[in-house]
Structures are given as structure tokens and as C-alpha cells.
């Protein structure tokens, strides 16, 4: 038997389509033109691999091994560590597709979560001119984090597109 | 060289199998015939794309911009908004494979989570005669949600099967 | 038209590469040689299917239908149930790629989470000589679990590699 030209091209087209569809996660913005820097939804194409990171909190402050700073400081530290982790895997903030933000109540804020502090740091990493890609995100206050000095722990899922050839 | 009939059919069979296997998420029911409307496990075939939604809470009540109602009312509102989001993406409740339900304590319930209210609304969307497909789910009470008026925030992951040809 | 030998081998090589790449999740250890038994990151190849399990808590103690034991006992029970669930799906602890551990405060520990108890049981299932594969994990204390007797609820995501032929 010989494979017909049409048959083979159909097969190749199928492969090509799969690769083309896998190129970029599809990010749906929040409705009504909301400026809040998260996506309503992010679709990861079937061709991508999925990278799960453990929850990551801040490093201690310099010269203060048991102090971690306020929520903004800790969020910046945690996201910087996440960026380094992603970089070590050949990925970047642009590849982040879903995020969980676990906040602890801040005694300096009456035991409440510091959402303003979270956002002040978050917006330096997501939704910037040079890094406009927004992940889906849920953020809420937990009863306590595993490290009692932490005010925030951040957990991300990233997607790695297939190698183009 | 010519490709043998057997070789080519094997190749095609591999492609066909992948597509067949990718058709539907495989949902494992809870053990012992439990009627509780969540799945014990849901397996998403490799050929599906993954859709992550941000956590979604209720809309304010009509004519009450800062009131959201009880847990049942809020769950219904949040799931309705999730349904509209899915619809906008060409998906439906049947495509939901995993859900996180984050509940806040209800002052009207002594600060406890209102599981009965959650389920009263949940069962209108999942495990019905017209929508029997159940996702895996975890539901628990958090210390606080980002919107202090919310009693529930719901986050879903959906799967999109590959286009059949 | 005939497909050239080179063309066909290229096509087959592409398929083979995909399968080879899909063989095993890639687990990145914690930095600085940390012995803590979770992975910093786990990458699931595109060819794997994804299995979402609902959050699972302990079974009641024998002869005590409303008692569940301490955090260590409950963690062991929950992870044993998760193992049985995975086994029923033809999977094992080695296939777990991401875990959420939701802890409730233990009155016997002053209302705090019992991290030591969690780890005492966890390390019997993950990072052992016979089961060295570590998932990404986040663990934190919630305000309350759905079952008021539970001190821990565990939710896992597993990955199923494609069948080798």
C-alpha cells in the first residue's frame, strides 16, 4: 500500500494544528474592563507540560533571622524566590497560569489580612509593561501558616509550552 | 521506501486511541454508594486542555450594593457566575473537574461555616438529572475571604476535550 | 506520492520523543540540600493524564465512631485511604505530583496546628527508601474542616504516564 498524499497531509496537518494550538496559554481578562491584575481564566493547551511548585514564603530579613517584614515585603521576597525557581527550570513569570495566595492575619493590622500590602508587591511582578501576562488567582486568609513568622505563602502552577522545532 | 499497511495502520490506531481516550474525563464515584454529590477522583485525559478560573464570589444583592445574602444565596450566585464564565469559554458545568470551596464563618451561624447552605445550592448545579457530572472537591472554612462580605468563594478547574474532526 | 524514509522516520522520531519525554514527572529538590520531604517543583509531561482527588480525611477510630485520633493518626489514616484510592485507579504514591494539606487547630496543642504530627505520618509515605518520589506540597491551618472531628484533610493530584507500547 502507498499512503495517499491527501492522507499524509491530513496527518501532518493534525500534528501541526496541535503544535500551533499549544503555543500560548489563553488568558481571559476580568469582565467589565476591571483593572485588577489577575485573569478571570487561563487555558493551558494540551501540548504544555504542567509545573507544580510548593508553597513558598519569604526569606528572613537581612541580619534578623526570625523576622520577615510586613505582607508587602514578604510578598516581594516570596515572588522573587518563585521567580528564581522558575528561572532555574527555564521558565519565567509569564509561564505562571494559576496562583494560590495564603495570607496570615497581621497583628499590626488587627489580625486581618493585608490585602493592600499583597497587591503593592504583586503588581510589581504581574501586569507590568514588561510582564503583562496574568494568572488566575485565589487569595484568602488562613488560620495559620506552617512558618509562624510568615504573613503570606504563595503557590504557583506554571505551564511549559512544547519545544518548537 | 514504502510504509507498510500494517505500519501505517498502527500509527493511525495510535492517534485514534489517543483521541478516543481523550473523549471524557473519567469520574470515580465516592465509595460505598455514598450519595454525596462530588467525585472521589476525576481523571483528565492527556489530550484535554486545562482551564483554571480565579476564585469567584457572589454578586451583591439587588438594591443592596454591600449585602450578599447567606451562604446558600451566595453559592448560587457564585456558581451562576462561574457558569456564565464557562459558557463564555465554550464550556459548561459538565467540564468542571476539580473545585475548591472556601467558606467564611457566618455570624448568623455562630461564626461557623454553613455546610447545609453550601450543599443546598451546590446540588442545583452538580449531580442533577440534566447535569450529572461530578467534580473532585475540597471545601473548608478559611479565616477570611478577600471580600469581607463574602461567605463563600469558589474556584474551579475545567477540562476542554480536543476537537473531534 | 510515497513518503520518504527520512520523512517517515522524522515523524516516528517525533512520536517517540514525545513518549520518552512523558515517561516520568521531573522532580526538583528543595534548595541547599534541605532534607524536608517535599519537592520544590514537579513537572508533569504533556503526555500524562491528570487525576484530581477530592480532599480526604481520616476514618473514625475502631469502636469509636466519632473519634479520629490526633494529627499523626489522622494523617496516617487519610494517606492510607488515598493510597487505596490511587491503587483502585492503577496508580500509587509515586504518581502523586502535588498535595494540599489542610490542618485544623488541635485543642490538645492549644488550638494550633500539629506540624510535628503531620510530618511523623507523612514521612512514612513520602521520601522513604522504597517510595522516594516527592510531590510539591502546601500545608497550612484552616479555620475549620467540613468534618468537625478532622484535624487534617489531604488533597492530591496525581499524574498517569501514557501507556508504553
Short mmCIF file of C-alpha atoms in Angstrom, two decimals:
data_model
loop_
_atom_site.label_atom_id
_atom_site.label_comp_id
_atom_site.label_asym_id
_atom_site.label_seq_id
_atom_site.Cartn_x
_atom_site.Cartn_y
_atom_site.Cartn_z
CA UNK A 1 0.00 0.00 0.00
CA UNK A 2 1.02 3.57 -0.57
CA UNK A 3 -0.18 6.39 1.64
CA UNK A 4 -2.06 8.92 -0.41
CA UNK A 5 -0.82 12.47 -0.48
CA UNK A 6 -4.10 13.62 0.98
CA UNK A 7 -3.91 11.11 3.81
CA UNK A 8 -0.41 12.07 4.77
CA UNK A 9 -1.06 15.79 4.61
CA UNK A 10 -4.09 15.31 6.86
CA UNK A 11 -1.91 13.51 9.34
CA UNK A 12 0.75 16.21 9.24
CA UNK A 13 -1.87 18.93 9.48
CA UNK A 14 -3.19 17.29 12.62
CA UNK A 15 0.25 17.37 14.17
CA UNK A 16 0.82 20.94 13.08
CA UNK A 17 -2.53 22.07 14.46
CA UNK A 18 -1.77 20.50 17.81
CA UNK A 19 1.52 22.33 17.98
CA UNK A 20 0.04 25.64 16.88
CA UNK A 21 -2.78 25.37 19.43
CA UNK A 22 -0.25 24.64 22.16
CA UNK A 23 1.70 27.83 21.62
CA UNK A 24 0.37 30.11 24.36
CA UNK A 25 -1.99 29.85 27.33
CA UNK A 26 -5.18 31.75 26.56
CA UNK A 27 -5.87 34.37 29.23
CA UNK A 28 -9.40 35.72 29.66
CA UNK A 29 -9.47 39.15 31.36
CA UNK A 30 -11.82 40.04 34.20
CA UNK A 31 -15.20 41.33 32.99
CA UNK A 32 -16.20 44.97 32.62
CA UNK A 33 -12.68 46.16 31.96
CA UNK A 34 -11.66 45.63 35.58
CA UNK A 35 -8.06 46.71 36.15
CA UNK A 36 -7.40 44.18 38.92
CA UNK A 37 -4.25 42.32 37.81
CA UNK A 38 -5.43 38.73 37.68
CA UNK A 39 -7.06 36.78 34.85
CA UNK A 40 -10.63 35.53 35.06
CA UNK A 41 -9.47 32.30 33.45
CA UNK A 42 -6.34 30.84 31.91
CA UNK A 43 -6.46 27.94 29.47
CA UNK A 44 -3.38 25.77 29.17
CA UNK A 45 -3.17 23.94 25.84
CA UNK A 46 -2.98 20.15 25.90
CA UNK A 47 0.55 20.20 24.49
CA UNK A 48 2.03 22.02 27.51
CA UNK A 49 3.58 20.31 30.49
CA UNK A 50 2.40 21.39 33.96
CA UNK A 51 4.79 22.56 36.65
CA UNK A 52 3.56 22.49 40.27
CA UNK A 53 5.57 24.49 42.81
CA UNK A 54 5.36 24.01 46.55
CA UNK A 55 4.08 26.95 48.55
CA UNK A 56 6.87 29.48 49.08
CA UNK A 57 7.17 32.14 51.78
CA UNK A 58 9.61 34.97 52.45
CA UNK A 59 13.24 34.69 53.43
CA UNK A 60 14.14 36.23 56.80
CA UNK A 61 15.20 39.86 56.77
CA UNK A 62 18.94 40.53 56.49
CA UNK A 63 20.56 40.36 59.94
CA UNK A 64 17.26 39.27 61.55
CA UNK A 65 16.94 35.51 61.21
CA UNK A 66 13.46 35.36 62.75
CA UNK A 67 11.88 38.46 61.20
CA UNK A 68 10.26 38.55 57.81
CA UNK A 69 8.76 42.03 57.46
CA UNK A 70 5.23 43.07 56.58
CA UNK A 71 2.98 41.50 53.95
CA UNK A 72 4.30 43.68 51.14
CA UNK A 73 7.91 42.88 52.00
CA UNK A 74 7.17 39.18 52.36
CA UNK A 75 5.18 39.02 49.12
CA UNK A 76 8.08 40.63 47.26
CA UNK A 77 10.51 38.14 48.82
CA UNK A 78 8.30 35.14 48.06
CA UNK A 79 7.65 36.19 44.46
CA UNK A 80 11.36 36.84 43.94
CA UNK A 81 12.14 33.32 45.19
CA UNK A 82 9.42 31.93 42.92
CA UNK A 83 10.97 33.81 40.01
CA UNK A 84 14.37 32.30 40.76
CA UNK A 85 12.79 28.84 40.98
CA UNK A 86 11.07 29.32 37.65
CA UNK A 87 14.29 30.63 36.10
CA UNK A 88 16.12 27.53 37.33
CA UNK A 89 13.55 25.49 35.42
CA UNK A 90 13.91 27.59 32.27
CA UNK A 91 10.59 29.33 32.93
CA UNK A 92 9.52 32.85 33.93
CA UNK A 93 6.63 34.76 35.50
CA UNK A 94 4.99 34.75 32.05
CA UNK A 95 4.56 30.99 32.31
CA UNK A 96 2.56 31.17 35.56
CA UNK A 97 -1.04 30.18 34.91
CA UNK A 98 -2.63 29.75 38.36
CA UNK A 99 -1.75 31.07 41.83
CA UNK A 100 -2.92 30.46 45.39
CA UNK A 101 -2.10 33.19 47.88
CA UNK A 102 -2.42 32.09 51.51
CA UNK A 103 -2.36 35.09 53.85
CA UNK A 104 -1.97 35.08 57.64
CA UNK A 105 -3.59 37.75 59.77
CA UNK A 106 -1.20 40.59 60.59
CA UNK A 107 -1.15 41.67 64.25
CA UNK A 108 -0.20 45.15 63.07
CA UNK A 109 -3.47 45.18 61.08
CA UNK A 110 -5.68 43.99 63.95
CA UNK A 111 -5.19 40.37 62.96
CA UNK A 112 -6.62 40.95 59.49
CA UNK A 113 -5.10 40.14 56.15
CA UNK A 114 -3.17 42.96 54.49
CA UNK A 115 -4.62 42.91 51.00
CA UNK A 116 -3.16 46.32 50.16
CA UNK A 117 0.31 45.09 51.03
CA UNK A 118 -0.18 41.98 48.93
CA UNK A 119 -1.22 43.99 45.91
CA UNK A 120 1.56 46.56 46.30
CA UNK A 121 4.11 43.79 45.76
CA UNK A 122 2.03 41.65 43.38
CA UNK A 123 1.72 44.46 40.85
CA UNK A 124 5.50 44.65 40.56
CA UNK A 125 5.53 41.13 39.10
CA UNK A 126 2.22 40.65 37.26
CA UNK A 127 0.52 43.05 34.89
CA UNK A 128 3.55 45.25 34.30
CA UNK A 129 4.58 46.72 30.97
CA UNK A 130 7.31 44.17 30.56
CA UNK A 131 5.38 41.25 32.08
CA UNK A 132 1.69 41.70 31.20
CA UNK A 133 0.67 38.03 31.49
CA UNK A 134 -1.82 37.49 34.31
CA UNK A 135 -2.56 34.18 36.05
CA UNK A 136 -5.85 33.03 37.53
CA UNK A 137 -5.62 33.59 41.30
CA UNK A 138 -7.39 32.92 44.59
CA UNK A 139 -6.25 34.78 47.72
CA UNK A 140 -7.63 34.39 51.24
CA UNK A 141 -6.68 34.43 54.89
CA UNK A 142 -5.84 31.13 56.55
CA UNK A 143 -5.80 30.46 60.30
CA UNK A 144 -2.02 29.99 60.35
CA UNK A 145 0.86 29.20 58.04
CA UNK A 146 3.39 26.47 58.78
CA UNK A 147 6.09 29.08 59.50
CA UNK A 148 4.66 31.29 62.26
CA UNK A 149 6.73 34.24 61.02
CA UNK A 150 5.14 34.23 57.60
CA UNK A 151 2.28 36.54 56.65
CA UNK A 152 2.00 35.09 53.16
CA UNK A 153 2.73 31.86 51.32
CA UNK A 154 2.39 31.69 47.55
CA UNK A 155 1.91 28.61 45.42
CA UNK A 156 2.04 28.70 41.65
CA UNK A 157 1.30 26.41 38.74
CA UNK A 158 3.21 27.13 35.56
CA UNK A 159 2.88 25.73 32.06
CA UNK A 160 5.73 24.90 29.71
CA UNK A 161 4.95 25.05 26.02
CA UNK A 162 6.28 22.29 23.80
CA UNK A 163 9.62 22.93 22.14
CA UNK A 164 9.16 24.42 18.72
CA UNK A 165 11.20 22.73 16.05
CA UNK B 1 10.72 3.01 0.91
CA UNK B 2 7.04 2.47 1.20
CA UNK B 3 5.29 2.39 4.52
CA UNK B 4 3.70 -0.97 5.06
CA UNK B 5 -0.02 -1.11 5.54
CA UNK B 6 0.49 -2.58 8.97
CA UNK B 7 2.90 0.17 9.98
CA UNK B 8 0.62 2.94 8.90
CA UNK B 9 -2.45 1.43 10.49
CA UNK B 10 -0.54 1.09 13.73
CA UNK B 11 0.37 4.75 13.55
CA UNK B 12 -3.22 5.75 12.83
CA UNK B 13 -4.50 3.47 15.56
CA UNK B 14 -2.20 5.23 18.00
CA UNK B 15 -3.64 8.60 17.03
CA UNK B 16 -7.20 7.26 17.13
CA UNK B 17 -6.65 5.71 20.55
CA UNK B 18 -5.31 8.96 21.92
CA UNK B 19 -8.38 10.77 20.69
CA UNK B 20 -10.76 8.14 21.97
CA UNK B 21 -9.09 8.10 25.37
CA UNK B 22 -9.27 11.89 25.49
CA UNK B 23 -13.01 12.00 24.94
CA UNK B 24 -14.31 12.28 28.50
CA UNK B 25 -12.83 12.79 31.95
CA UNK B 26 -13.17 9.58 33.94
CA UNK B 27 -15.09 10.19 37.16
CA UNK B 28 -14.75 7.75 40.05
CA UNK B 29 -17.71 7.87 42.46
CA UNK B 30 -17.36 8.00 46.24
CA UNK B 31 -17.09 4.54 47.81
CA UNK B 32 -19.95 2.56 49.35
CA UNK B 33 -22.59 4.12 47.15
CA UNK B 34 -22.40 7.44 49.00
CA UNK B 35 -24.91 9.92 47.61
CA UNK B 36 -22.79 12.99 48.37
CA UNK B 37 -22.52 14.88 45.06
CA UNK B 38 -18.81 15.03 44.48
CA UNK B 39 -16.48 12.56 42.77
CA UNK B 40 -13.79 10.68 44.66
CA UNK B 41 -11.47 11.29 41.71
CA UNK B 42 -11.59 12.75 38.22
CA UNK B 43 -9.04 11.83 35.57
CA UNK B 44 -8.46 14.31 32.77
CA UNK B 45 -7.06 12.69 29.62
CA UNK B 46 -3.73 13.97 28.30
CA UNK B 47 -5.38 15.35 25.17
CA UNK B 48 -7.52 17.86 27.06
CA UNK B 49 -6.53 21.44 27.72
CA UNK B 50 -6.81 22.71 31.32
CA UNK B 51 -8.79 25.82 32.22
CA UNK B 52 -8.01 27.50 35.56
CA UNK B 53 -10.57 30.01 36.86
CA UNK B 54 -9.87 32.58 39.54
CA UNK B 55 -11.87 32.25 42.74
CA UNK B 56 -15.33 33.74 42.28
CA UNK B 57 -17.73 35.04 44.94
CA UNK B 58 -21.30 36.29 44.90
CA UNK B 59 -22.59 39.47 43.32
CA UNK B 60 -24.22 41.94 45.73
CA UNK B 61 -27.93 41.58 46.27
CA UNK B 62 -30.18 43.69 44.05
CA UNK B 63 -30.57 47.20 45.50
CA UNK B 64 -28.08 46.40 48.28
CA UNK B 65 -24.58 47.04 46.99
CA UNK B 66 -22.85 45.84 50.17
CA UNK B 67 -25.01 42.81 51.02
CA UNK B 68 -24.55 39.36 49.58
CA UNK B 69 -27.04 37.13 51.39
CA UNK B 70 -26.46 33.85 53.22
CA UNK B 71 -24.19 31.01 52.15
CA UNK B 72 -26.86 29.34 50.04
CA UNK B 73 -27.68 32.56 48.21
CA UNK B 74 -24.02 33.38 47.70
CA UNK B 75 -23.17 29.88 46.49
CA UNK B 76 -25.96 30.08 43.93
CA UNK B 77 -24.72 33.48 42.77
CA UNK B 78 -21.08 32.36 42.55
CA UNK B 79 -21.92 29.15 40.68
CA UNK B 80 -24.14 31.09 38.29
CA UNK B 81 -21.26 33.47 37.56
CA UNK B 82 -18.93 30.51 37.09
CA UNK B 83 -21.45 29.00 34.66
CA UNK B 84 -21.53 32.23 32.66
CA UNK B 85 -17.72 32.32 32.62
CA UNK B 86 -17.56 28.74 31.40
CA UNK B 87 -20.21 29.46 28.78
CA UNK B 88 -18.18 32.41 27.53
CA UNK B 89 -15.31 29.98 27.02
CA UNK B 90 -17.49 27.45 25.21
CA UNK B 91 -17.58 25.19 28.26
CA UNK B 92 -20.22 24.15 30.79
CA UNK B 93 -20.59 22.74 34.31
CA UNK B 94 -20.04 19.29 32.79
CA UNK B 95 -16.46 20.26 32.01
CA UNK B 96 -15.60 21.11 35.62
CA UNK B 97 -13.17 18.54 37.00
CA UNK B 98 -11.92 19.98 40.31
CA UNK B 99 -13.33 22.55 42.73
CA UNK B 100 -12.10 24.38 45.82
CA UNK B 101 -14.80 25.85 48.04
CA UNK B 102 -13.50 28.44 50.51
CA UNK B 103 -16.11 29.22 53.17
CA UNK B 104 -16.08 32.08 55.66
CA UNK B 105 -17.69 31.70 59.09
CA UNK B 106 -21.25 33.03 59.18
CA UNK B 107 -22.07 35.25 62.19
CA UNK B 108 -25.67 34.07 61.89
CA UNK B 109 -24.37 30.52 62.43
CA UNK B 110 -22.20 31.34 65.45
CA UNK B 111 -19.19 32.03 63.24
CA UNK B 112 -19.26 28.55 61.78
CA UNK B 113 -19.35 27.50 58.16
CA UNK B 114 -22.81 26.85 56.73
CA UNK B 115 -22.30 23.50 55.04
CA UNK B 116 -26.02 22.91 54.69
CA UNK B 117 -26.40 26.18 52.81
CA UNK B 118 -23.49 25.32 50.56
CA UNK B 119 -24.98 21.95 49.66
CA UNK B 120 -28.48 23.35 49.11
CA UNK B 121 -27.13 25.48 46.27
CA UNK B 122 -24.41 23.09 45.07
CA UNK B 123 -26.93 20.33 44.36
CA UNK B 124 -28.76 22.60 41.95
CA UNK B 125 -25.68 22.64 39.69
CA UNK B 126 -23.90 19.30 40.20
CA UNK B 127 -25.41 15.83 40.28
CA UNK B 128 -28.74 16.82 38.77
CA UNK B 129 -30.67 14.80 36.22
CA UNK B 130 -29.59 17.11 33.42
CA UNK B 131 -26.06 17.69 34.74
CA UNK B 132 -24.89 14.50 36.47
CA UNK B 133 -21.14 15.06 36.07
CA UNK B 134 -19.42 15.49 39.46
CA UNK B 135 -16.05 17.14 40.06
CA UNK B 136 -13.50 16.31 42.74
CA UNK B 137 -13.92 18.88 45.53
CA UNK B 138 -12.41 20.14 48.75
CA UNK B 139 -14.42 22.51 50.96
CA UNK B 140 -13.31 24.10 54.21
CA UNK B 141 -13.58 27.24 56.31
CA UNK B 142 -10.90 29.89 55.91
CA UNK B 143 -10.14 32.68 58.38
CA UNK B 144 -11.37 35.38 55.98
CA UNK B 145 -12.03 35.95 52.31
CA UNK B 146 -10.66 38.94 50.42
CA UNK B 147 -14.14 40.47 50.18
CA UNK B 148 -15.37 40.78 53.79
CA UNK B 149 -18.99 40.47 52.61
CA UNK B 150 -18.43 37.05 51.09
CA UNK B 151 -19.31 33.82 52.88
CA UNK B 152 -18.05 31.66 50.04
CA UNK B 153 -15.55 31.81 47.20
CA UNK B 154 -15.43 29.05 44.61
CA UNK B 155 -12.54 28.16 42.33
CA UNK B 156 -12.84 25.64 39.54
CA UNK B 157 -10.62 23.81 37.11
CA UNK B 158 -12.25 22.70 33.90
CA UNK B 159 -11.01 20.47 31.08
CA UNK B 160 -11.61 21.01 27.39
CA UNK B 161 -11.60 17.90 25.24
CA UNK B 162 -9.81 18.07 21.89
CA UNK B 163 -11.92 19.00 18.92
CA UNK B 164 -13.22 15.93 17.15
CA UNK B 165 -12.81 16.00 13.43
CA UNK C 1 3.24 10.09 -3.59
CA UNK C 2 5.42 7.96 -1.44
CA UNK C 3 6.61 9.05 1.95
CA UNK C 4 10.38 9.15 2.01
CA UNK C 5 12.18 7.03 4.54
CA UNK C 6 13.60 10.17 6.07
CA UNK C 7 10.20 11.82 6.33
CA UNK C 8 8.63 8.86 7.99
CA UNK C 9 11.47 8.37 10.43
CA UNK C 10 11.24 12.03 11.39
CA UNK C 11 7.55 11.58 12.08
CA UNK C 12 8.16 8.47 14.14
CA UNK C 13 11.03 10.13 15.98
CA UNK C 14 8.65 12.93 16.94
CA UNK C 15 6.20 10.45 18.40
CA UNK C 16 8.98 8.56 20.17
CA UNK C 17 10.39 11.77 21.65
CA UNK C 18 7.01 12.73 22.99
CA UNK C 19 6.68 9.36 24.65
CA UNK C 20 10.18 9.44 26.05
CA UNK C 21 9.66 12.94 27.43
CA UNK C 22 6.40 11.83 29.01
CA UNK C 23 7.97 8.98 30.91
CA UNK C 24 8.42 10.46 34.39
CA UNK C 25 7.46 13.66 36.21
CA UNK C 26 10.59 15.75 36.77
CA UNK C 27 11.03 16.48 40.48
CA UNK C 28 13.21 19.41 41.56
CA UNK C 29 14.50 19.05 45.14
CA UNK C 30 14.41 21.83 47.71
CA UNK C 31 17.46 24.10 47.55
CA UNK C 32 20.56 23.84 49.73
CA UNK C 33 20.23 20.10 50.24
CA UNK C 34 17.24 20.54 52.57
CA UNK C 35 16.05 17.17 53.87
CA UNK C 36 12.39 18.22 54.18
CA UNK C 37 10.43 15.58 52.24
CA UNK C 38 8.64 17.62 49.62
CA UNK C 39 9.77 18.71 46.17
CA UNK C 40 10.37 22.35 45.29
CA UNK C 41 8.67 21.70 41.96
CA UNK C 42 7.26 18.81 39.98
CA UNK C 43 6.84 18.95 36.22
CA UNK C 44 4.22 16.71 34.66
CA UNK C 45 4.92 15.94 31.00
CA UNK C 46 2.27 16.88 28.46
CA UNK C 47 1.60 13.24 27.62
CA UNK C 48 0.36 12.39 31.13
CA UNK C 49 -3.27 12.46 32.19
CA UNK C 50 -4.11 14.38 35.38
CA UNK C 51 -6.00 12.77 38.27
CA UNK C 52 -7.68 15.10 40.78
CA UNK C 53 -8.75 13.55 44.09
CA UNK C 54 -11.25 15.11 46.47
CA UNK C 55 -9.91 16.08 49.89
CA UNK C 56 -9.79 13.02 52.12
CA UNK C 57 -9.76 12.86 55.94
CA UNK C 58 -9.34 10.08 58.47
CA UNK C 59 -11.71 7.22 59.16
CA UNK C 60 -13.10 7.07 62.71
CA UNK C 61 -11.11 5.06 65.22
CA UNK C 62 -12.14 1.41 65.66
CA UNK C 63 -15.05 1.14 68.10
CA UNK C 64 -15.28 4.95 68.37
CA UNK C 65 -17.47 6.22 65.55
CA UNK C 66 -16.98 9.89 66.42
CA UNK C 67 -13.28 9.91 67.33
CA UNK C 68 -10.46 10.23 64.85
CA UNK C 69 -7.28 10.46 66.93
CA UNK C 70 -4.50 13.03 66.82
CA UNK C 71 -2.99 14.65 63.75
CA UNK C 72 -0.41 11.90 63.25
CA UNK C 73 -3.04 9.16 63.49
CA UNK C 74 -5.41 11.03 61.18
CA UNK C 75 -2.68 11.78 58.63
CA UNK C 76 -1.77 8.10 58.51
CA UNK C 77 -5.43 7.15 58.05
CA UNK C 78 -6.01 9.76 55.33
CA UNK C 79 -2.85 8.84 53.41
CA UNK C 80 -3.73 5.15 53.66
CA UNK C 81 -7.18 5.90 52.19
CA UNK C 82 -5.54 7.98 49.47
CA UNK C 83 -3.21 5.09 48.70
CA UNK C 84 -6.17 2.71 48.37
CA UNK C 85 -7.92 5.20 46.09
CA UNK C 86 -4.82 5.50 43.92
CA UNK C 87 -4.44 1.73 43.84
CA UNK C 88 -8.03 1.38 42.70
CA UNK C 89 -7.12 3.65 39.79
CA UNK C 90 -3.98 1.68 38.96
CA UNK C 91 -1.77 4.37 40.47
CA UNK C 92 0.44 4.66 43.55
CA UNK C 93 2.03 7.23 45.88
CA UNK C 94 4.83 7.55 43.30
CA UNK C 95 2.35 9.11 40.89
CA UNK C 96 1.38 11.94 43.27
CA UNK C 97 2.70 15.25 41.96
CA UNK C 98 1.01 17.93 44.10
CA UNK C 99 -0.58 17.91 47.55
CA UNK C 100 -2.62 20.31 49.67
CA UNK C 101 -2.66 19.61 53.39
CA UNK C 102 -5.44 21.41 55.26
CA UNK C 103 -4.88 21.26 59.02
CA UNK C 104 -7.33 22.17 61.78
CA UNK C 105 -6.12 23.55 65.10
CA UNK C 106 -5.78 20.86 67.74
CA UNK C 107 -7.27 21.74 71.16
CA UNK C 108 -4.63 19.45 72.72
CA UNK C 109 -2.00 21.73 71.15
CA UNK C 110 -3.56 25.00 72.31
CA UNK C 111 -5.59 25.30 69.13
CA UNK C 112 -2.50 25.26 66.94
CA UNK C 113 -1.69 23.02 64.02
CA UNK C 114 0.35 19.92 64.85
CA UNK C 115 3.05 20.08 62.21
CA UNK C 116 5.20 17.50 64.01
CA UNK C 117 2.33 15.03 63.96
CA UNK C 118 1.74 15.68 60.27
CA UNK C 119 5.37 15.03 59.42
CA UNK C 120 5.62 11.92 61.58
CA UNK C 121 2.98 10.26 59.41
CA UNK C 122 3.90 11.95 56.11
CA UNK C 123 7.44 10.58 56.19
CA UNK C 124 6.09 7.04 56.30
CA UNK C 125 4.61 7.54 52.82
CA UNK C 126 6.85 10.05 51.01
CA UNK C 127 10.61 10.10 50.84
CA UNK C 128 11.13 6.56 52.08
CA UNK C 129 13.67 4.11 50.72
CA UNK C 130 11.00 2.24 48.80
CA UNK C 131 8.99 5.33 47.81
CA UNK C 132 11.43 8.22 47.31
CA UNK C 133 9.25 10.28 44.94
CA UNK C 134 8.26 13.62 46.50
CA UNK C 135 5.34 15.82 45.46
CA UNK C 136 5.10 19.60 45.59
CA UNK C 137 3.11 20.49 48.72
CA UNK C 138 1.47 23.34 50.58
CA UNK C 139 0.32 22.82 54.18
CA UNK C 140 -1.45 25.33 56.39
CA UNK C 141 -4.06 25.68 59.13
CA UNK C 142 -7.63 26.44 58.10
CA UNK C 143 -10.35 27.82 60.36
CA UNK C 144 -12.35 24.58 60.25
CA UNK C 145 -12.74 21.46 58.16
CA UNK C 146 -16.11 20.21 56.96
CA UNK C 147 -15.99 17.29 59.38
CA UNK C 148 -15.55 18.84 62.85
CA UNK C 149 -13.74 15.72 64.08
CA UNK C 150 -10.99 16.01 61.50
CA UNK C 151 -7.62 17.59 62.26
CA UNK C 152 -6.37 17.13 58.72
CA UNK C 153 -7.72 16.79 55.20
CA UNK C 154 -5.41 15.90 52.33
CA UNK C 155 -5.98 16.52 48.65
CA UNK C 156 -3.70 15.14 45.97
CA UNK C 157 -3.16 15.50 42.26
CA UNK C 158 -1.59 12.51 40.53
CA UNK C 159 -0.28 12.06 37.02
CA UNK C 160 -0.67 8.98 34.87
CA UNK C 161 2.01 8.38 32.27
CA UNK C 162 0.91 7.23 28.83
CA UNK C 163 0.88 3.52 28.25
CA UNK C 164 4.14 2.34 26.77
CA UNK C 165 3.72 0.03 23.83
#
